[in-house]
Structure formats: C-alpha cells, structure tokens
Amino acid sequence: MGPTALCPGTFDPVTNGHLDVIERASQHFDLLVVGVLENRSKDPLFSLDERLRMLRESVAGFGNVEVTSFAGLLADFANERGVSVIVKGLRAVSDFEYELQMAQMNHRLAGIDTFFISTNPVWSFLSSALIKEVARFGGDVSELVPPHVLARLTEKLGRS
Ligand code: PNS
C-alpha cells in the first residue's frame, strides 16, 4: 500500500465544497481516509452517525475513500492509522492563519505534514455553518449540497 492521507473535519453536514476537496485529494493518494470528528463541544446539528452516513453516501462512487470517525486529537488518530499526510482545503486567505497554526501543531505532536489544496472557486464561499443558517430560514441550498443531504436538512429543519 502506498501513501495514505487523512482529510479531517466536522462535516455537519458535508457540502459540495468538501466533496470537491475529497475527490481531488483522493487522486493523489492510494487511500484517502475522511476522519469525522465526534465533536461534542460544537453541538452539531447532525449526530455522528448521520454525518458518517451522509458522507459515505456522497463518496460511494470514489474508489479509494474510506469514511470513519475519531475523537480526541487528530495527531493521535493519524498515528493510530499510520497516516503520512493530512489534507486540508483552503477557501480563502482568511482560512490560512488558523490552518497554518493547526498544521504546525500537528507536525509538532506527530511529525505529520499537512498538504493544502485550494478549493474550487465555485465553492469558496461555502461552509456547513452557512448552509445550515440559510436552510433554517428556508433559503435555497439545493445546488450547494448533494440531493440526499438536502433531503436530510429539510427533514431536520422542517422546511422545503
Ligand atoms: O470541519 P472543521 O470543524 O473545520 O474541522 C476542524 C478539525 C476537526 C480538523 C479540527 O478541529 C481538529 O483537528 N480537531 C481535533 C482535535 C485536535 O486535534 N485539536 C488540535 C488541532 S492542532
């Protein structure tokens, strides 16, 4: 088996922007592990199981992507999985400062490198938080998430 990369996040819920990064990153590694943080502190809209299910359904057509969950430190999870690289998407310069800090901390903790991939500009304004806010007030997010995620958002928020 060649290099494995880890793409971590909360994915509450997965968006087309996430999927663009996952798909493009997966083309550069033998295996891309998508690590879904349990993240109780963020009080996610979707349970861990729901987030995992939506992601698995979204990446079903990608041959070398595995979706799994983790709790605690990303550096520890990367070590457990024997992963050599973390992959993160950058939407804008404003993402960079915090991402750089995390990359340096993860290198310090686990000697692991972070590779950044620029998001497709088509999705650069997207975030899960914004999707939830717009959907909550009945705005149209149908072109920003996969159809099955839209259906779950509608179910959860009680709007069409
Ligand atoms: O999708 P998000 O919420 O922006 O993802 C953030 C995530 C999950 C990548 C980050 O919060 C993380 O790695 N959390 C795990 C805890 C940890 O390792 N914290 C120290 C980071 S240097």
mmCIF file of C-alpha atoms and ligand atoms in Angstrom:
data_model
loop_
_atom_site.group_PDB
_atom_site.id
_atom_site.type_symbol
_atom_site.label_atom_id
_atom_site.label_comp_id
_atom_site.label_asym_id
_atom_site.label_seq_id
_atom_site.Cartn_x
_atom_site.Cartn_y
_atom_site.Cartn_z
ATOM 1 C CA MET A 1 0.000 0.000 0.000
ATOM 2 C CA GLY A 2 1.317 3.463 -0.960
ATOM 3 C CA PRO A 3 0.730 6.762 0.802
ATOM 4 C CA THR A 4 -2.458 7.295 2.779
ATOM 5 C CA ALA A 5 -3.810 10.755 3.541
ATOM 6 C CA LEU A 6 -6.284 11.918 6.136
ATOM 7 C CA CYS A 7 -8.915 14.566 5.456
ATOM 8 C CA PRO A 8 -10.449 15.602 8.807
ATOM 9 C CA GLY A 9 -13.494 17.700 9.612
ATOM 10 C CA THR A 10 -16.802 18.000 11.399
ATOM 11 C CA PHE A 11 -18.882 17.672 8.209
ATOM 12 C CA ASP A 12 -22.111 18.982 9.792
ATOM 13 C CA PRO A 13 -23.213 18.397 7.043
ATOM 14 C CA VAL A 14 -20.925 17.549 4.126
ATOM 15 C CA THR A 15 -21.136 20.163 1.326
ATOM 16 C CA ASN A 16 -20.200 20.214 -2.339
ATOM 17 C CA GLY A 17 -17.072 22.138 -1.303
ATOM 18 C CA HIS A 18 -15.948 19.271 0.962
ATOM 19 C CA LEU A 19 -16.656 16.752 -1.773
ATOM 20 C CA ASP A 20 -14.607 18.708 -4.307
ATOM 21 C CA VAL A 21 -11.612 18.663 -1.945
ATOM 22 C CA ILE A 22 -12.093 14.965 -1.099
ATOM 23 C CA GLU A 23 -12.391 13.931 -4.731
ATOM 24 C CA ARG A 24 -9.375 15.927 -5.917
ATOM 25 C CA ALA A 25 -7.199 14.921 -2.951
ATOM 26 C CA SER A 26 -8.079 11.240 -3.415
ATOM 27 C CA GLN A 27 -6.498 11.321 -6.866
ATOM 28 C CA HIS A 28 -3.066 11.876 -5.311
ATOM 29 C CA PHE A 29 -3.057 9.067 -2.731
ATOM 30 C CA ASP A 30 -3.628 5.331 -2.652
ATOM 31 C CA LEU A 31 -6.156 5.776 0.135
ATOM 32 C CA LEU A 32 -7.859 8.878 1.494
ATOM 33 C CA VAL A 33 -9.326 8.461 4.971
ATOM 34 C CA VAL A 34 -12.033 11.005 5.750
ATOM 35 C CA GLY A 35 -11.982 11.454 9.534
ATOM 36 C CA VAL A 36 -15.210 12.767 11.037
ATOM 37 C CA LEU A 37 -14.662 14.413 14.416
ATOM 38 C CA GLU A 38 -17.211 13.386 17.008
ATOM 39 C CA ASN A 39 -17.037 16.963 18.305
ATOM 40 C CA ARG A 40 -19.483 17.137 21.168
ATOM 41 C CA SER A 41 -18.285 20.646 22.062
ATOM 42 C CA LYS A 42 -19.575 22.105 18.787
ATOM 43 C CA ASP A 43 -23.106 20.738 19.388
ATOM 44 C CA PRO A 44 -23.572 19.577 15.797
ATOM 45 C CA LEU A 45 -26.976 19.605 14.086
ATOM 46 C CA PHE A 46 -26.415 16.065 12.830
ATOM 47 C CA SER A 47 -25.361 13.159 15.032
ATOM 48 C CA LEU A 48 -22.072 11.430 14.322
ATOM 49 C CA ASP A 49 -23.960 8.528 12.720
ATOM 50 C CA GLU A 50 -25.915 10.869 10.456
ATOM 51 C CA ARG A 51 -22.761 12.717 9.384
ATOM 52 C CA LEU A 52 -20.987 9.428 8.655
ATOM 53 C CA ARG A 53 -23.955 8.123 6.668
ATOM 54 C CA MET A 54 -24.228 11.297 4.560
ATOM 55 C CA LEU A 55 -20.506 11.236 3.821
ATOM 56 C CA ARG A 56 -20.457 7.536 2.940
ATOM 57 C CA GLU A 57 -23.362 8.009 0.577
ATOM 58 C CA SER A 58 -21.612 11.018 -1.007
ATOM 59 C CA VAL A 59 -18.307 9.241 -1.648
ATOM 60 C CA ALA A 60 -19.765 5.876 -2.648
ATOM 61 C CA GLY A 61 -18.527 6.402 -6.203
ATOM 62 C CA PHE A 62 -14.937 7.205 -5.193
ATOM 63 C CA GLY A 63 -12.909 4.008 -5.197
ATOM 64 C CA ASN A 64 -10.227 4.846 -2.646
ATOM 65 C CA VAL A 65 -12.012 6.874 0.027
ATOM 66 C CA GLU A 66 -12.815 5.482 3.465
ATOM 67 C CA VAL A 67 -15.037 7.354 5.916
ATOM 68 C CA THR A 68 -14.516 6.854 9.617
ATOM 69 C CA SER A 69 -14.866 8.762 12.882
ATOM 70 C CA PHE A 70 -12.402 9.876 15.514
ATOM 71 C CA ALA A 71 -12.460 11.540 18.902
ATOM 72 C CA GLY A 72 -9.675 13.403 20.658
ATOM 73 C CA LEU A 73 -6.543 14.647 18.951
ATOM 74 C CA LEU A 74 -6.178 14.436 15.195
ATOM 75 C CA ALA A 75 -2.446 13.803 15.659
ATOM 76 C CA ASP A 76 -3.182 10.683 17.754
ATOM 77 C CA PHE A 77 -5.682 9.402 15.207
ATOM 78 C CA ALA A 78 -3.180 9.984 12.385
ATOM 79 C CA ASN A 79 -0.583 7.991 14.336
ATOM 80 C CA GLU A 80 -3.016 5.142 15.025
ATOM 81 C CA ARG A 81 -3.865 4.904 11.338
ATOM 82 C CA GLY A 82 -0.236 5.218 10.215
ATOM 83 C CA VAL A 83 -1.211 8.135 8.007
ATOM 84 C CA SER A 84 1.624 10.150 6.463
ATOM 85 C CA VAL A 85 -0.197 13.293 5.362
ATOM 86 C CA ILE A 86 -3.157 15.439 6.446
ATOM 87 C CA VAL A 87 -5.017 17.174 3.612
ATOM 88 C CA LYS A 88 -6.975 20.384 4.139
ATOM 89 C CA GLY A 89 -8.867 22.627 1.742
ATOM 90 C CA LEU A 90 -8.238 26.375 1.745
ATOM 91 C CA ARG A 91 -11.128 28.560 0.600
ATOM 92 C CA ALA A 92 -9.503 31.933 1.148
ATOM 93 C CA VAL A 93 -6.531 33.624 2.780
ATOM 94 C CA SER A 94 -8.683 34.026 5.898
ATOM 95 C CA ASP A 95 -8.604 30.221 6.356
ATOM 96 C CA PHE A 96 -4.857 30.161 6.213
ATOM 97 C CA GLU A 97 -3.849 31.617 9.558
ATOM 98 C CA TYR A 98 -5.691 29.055 11.691
ATOM 99 C CA GLU A 99 -4.915 26.206 9.319
ATOM 100 C CA LEU A 100 -1.205 27.043 9.482
ATOM 101 C CA GLN A 101 -1.315 27.011 13.282
ATOM 102 C CA MET A 102 -3.008 23.602 13.275
ATOM 103 C CA ALA A 103 -0.579 22.246 10.677
ATOM 104 C CA GLN A 104 2.386 23.337 12.789
ATOM 105 C CA MET A 105 0.859 21.921 15.971
ATOM 106 C CA ASN A 106 0.094 18.587 14.282
ATOM 107 C CA HIS A 107 3.654 18.453 12.993
ATOM 108 C CA ARG A 108 4.927 19.142 16.466
ATOM 109 C CA LEU A 109 2.716 16.458 18.013
ATOM 110 C CA ALA A 110 3.018 13.683 15.449
ATOM 111 C CA GLY A 111 5.676 14.724 12.917
ATOM 112 C CA ILE A 112 2.903 14.708 10.330
ATOM 113 C CA ASP A 113 2.821 17.094 7.360
ATOM 114 C CA THR A 114 -0.267 18.940 6.149
ATOM 115 C CA PHE A 115 -0.855 19.464 2.432
ATOM 116 C CA PHE A 116 -3.210 22.257 1.429
ATOM 117 C CA ILE A 117 -5.424 22.094 -1.599
ATOM 118 C CA SER A 118 -7.162 25.205 -2.910
ATOM 119 C CA THR A 119 -10.901 24.787 -3.152
ATOM 120 C CA ASN A 120 -12.618 25.248 -6.461
ATOM 121 C CA PRO A 121 -13.598 28.969 -6.509
ATOM 122 C CA VAL A 122 -17.135 27.888 -7.352
ATOM 123 C CA TRP A 123 -17.440 26.677 -3.733
ATOM 124 C CA SER A 124 -15.137 29.136 -1.971
ATOM 125 C CA PHE A 125 -17.979 30.900 -0.125
ATOM 126 C CA LEU A 126 -19.395 27.662 1.248
ATOM 127 C CA SER A 127 -19.352 26.445 4.818
ATOM 128 C CA SER A 128 -21.532 23.963 6.682
ATOM 129 C CA ALA A 129 -22.491 26.731 9.122
ATOM 130 C CA LEU A 130 -23.751 28.987 6.327
ATOM 131 C CA ILE A 131 -25.634 26.134 4.660
ATOM 132 C CA LYS A 132 -27.454 25.418 7.940
ATOM 133 C CA GLU A 133 -28.276 29.070 8.520
ATOM 134 C CA VAL A 134 -29.654 29.590 5.019
ATOM 135 C CA ALA A 135 -31.582 26.301 5.079
ATOM 136 C CA ARG A 136 -33.002 27.093 8.519
ATOM 137 C CA PHE A 137 -34.623 30.247 7.119
ATOM 138 C CA GLY A 138 -35.929 28.495 4.017
ATOM 139 C CA GLY A 139 -33.226 29.646 1.564
ATOM 140 C CA ASP A 140 -32.358 27.510 -1.435
ATOM 141 C CA VAL A 141 -29.227 25.407 -0.877
ATOM 142 C CA SER A 142 -30.148 22.737 -3.420
ATOM 143 C CA GLU A 143 -27.100 23.390 -5.592
ATOM 144 C CA LEU A 144 -24.677 23.532 -2.678
ATOM 145 C CA VAL A 145 -25.091 20.063 -1.141
ATOM 146 C CA PRO A 146 -25.853 16.634 -2.633
ATOM 147 C CA PRO A 147 -29.587 15.847 -3.008
ATOM 148 C CA HIS A 148 -29.603 13.289 -0.178
ATOM 149 C CA VAL A 149 -28.041 15.865 2.180
ATOM 150 C CA LEU A 150 -30.667 18.411 1.126
ATOM 151 C CA ALA A 151 -33.367 15.867 1.984
ATOM 152 C CA ARG A 152 -31.882 15.319 5.469
ATOM 153 C CA LEU A 153 -31.536 19.065 6.055
ATOM 154 C CA THR A 154 -35.175 19.543 5.086
ATOM 155 C CA GLU A 155 -36.211 16.705 7.386
ATOM 156 C CA LYS A 156 -34.197 18.070 10.284
ATOM 157 C CA LEU A 157 -35.136 21.730 9.897
ATOM 158 C CA GLY A 158 -38.716 21.114 8.803
ATOM 159 C CA ARG A 159 -38.571 23.305 5.694
ATOM 160 C CA SER A 160 -38.675 22.605 1.989
HETATM 161 O O1 PNS B 1 -14.589 20.924 9.812
HETATM 162 P P1 PNS B 1 -13.842 21.634 10.915
HETATM 163 O O2 PNS B 1 -14.703 21.770 12.138
HETATM 164 O O3 PNS B 1 -13.255 22.940 10.474
HETATM 165 O O4 PNS B 1 -12.613 20.674 11.284
HETATM 166 C C1 PNS B 1 -11.720 21.019 12.316
HETATM 167 C C2 PNS B 1 -10.883 19.797 12.736
HETATM 168 C C3 PNS B 1 -11.775 18.634 13.051
HETATM 169 C C4 PNS B 1 -9.952 19.426 11.606
HETATM 170 C C5 PNS B 1 -10.067 20.229 13.974
HETATM 171 O O5 PNS B 1 -10.921 20.851 14.894
HETATM 172 C C6 PNS B 1 -9.378 19.047 14.648
HETATM 173 O O6 PNS B 1 -8.417 18.519 14.150
HETATM 174 N N1 PNS B 1 -9.921 18.656 15.822
HETATM 175 C C7 PNS B 1 -9.436 17.512 16.578
HETATM 176 C C8 PNS B 1 -8.820 17.962 17.919
HETATM 177 C C9 PNS B 1 -7.389 18.407 17.717
HETATM 178 O O7 PNS B 1 -6.551 17.657 17.269
HETATM 179 N N2 PNS B 1 -7.125 19.688 18.050
HETATM 180 C C10 PNS B 1 -5.814 20.278 17.881
HETATM 181 C C11 PNS B 1 -5.615 20.729 16.443
HETATM 182 S S1 PNS B 1 -3.957 21.217 16.154
#
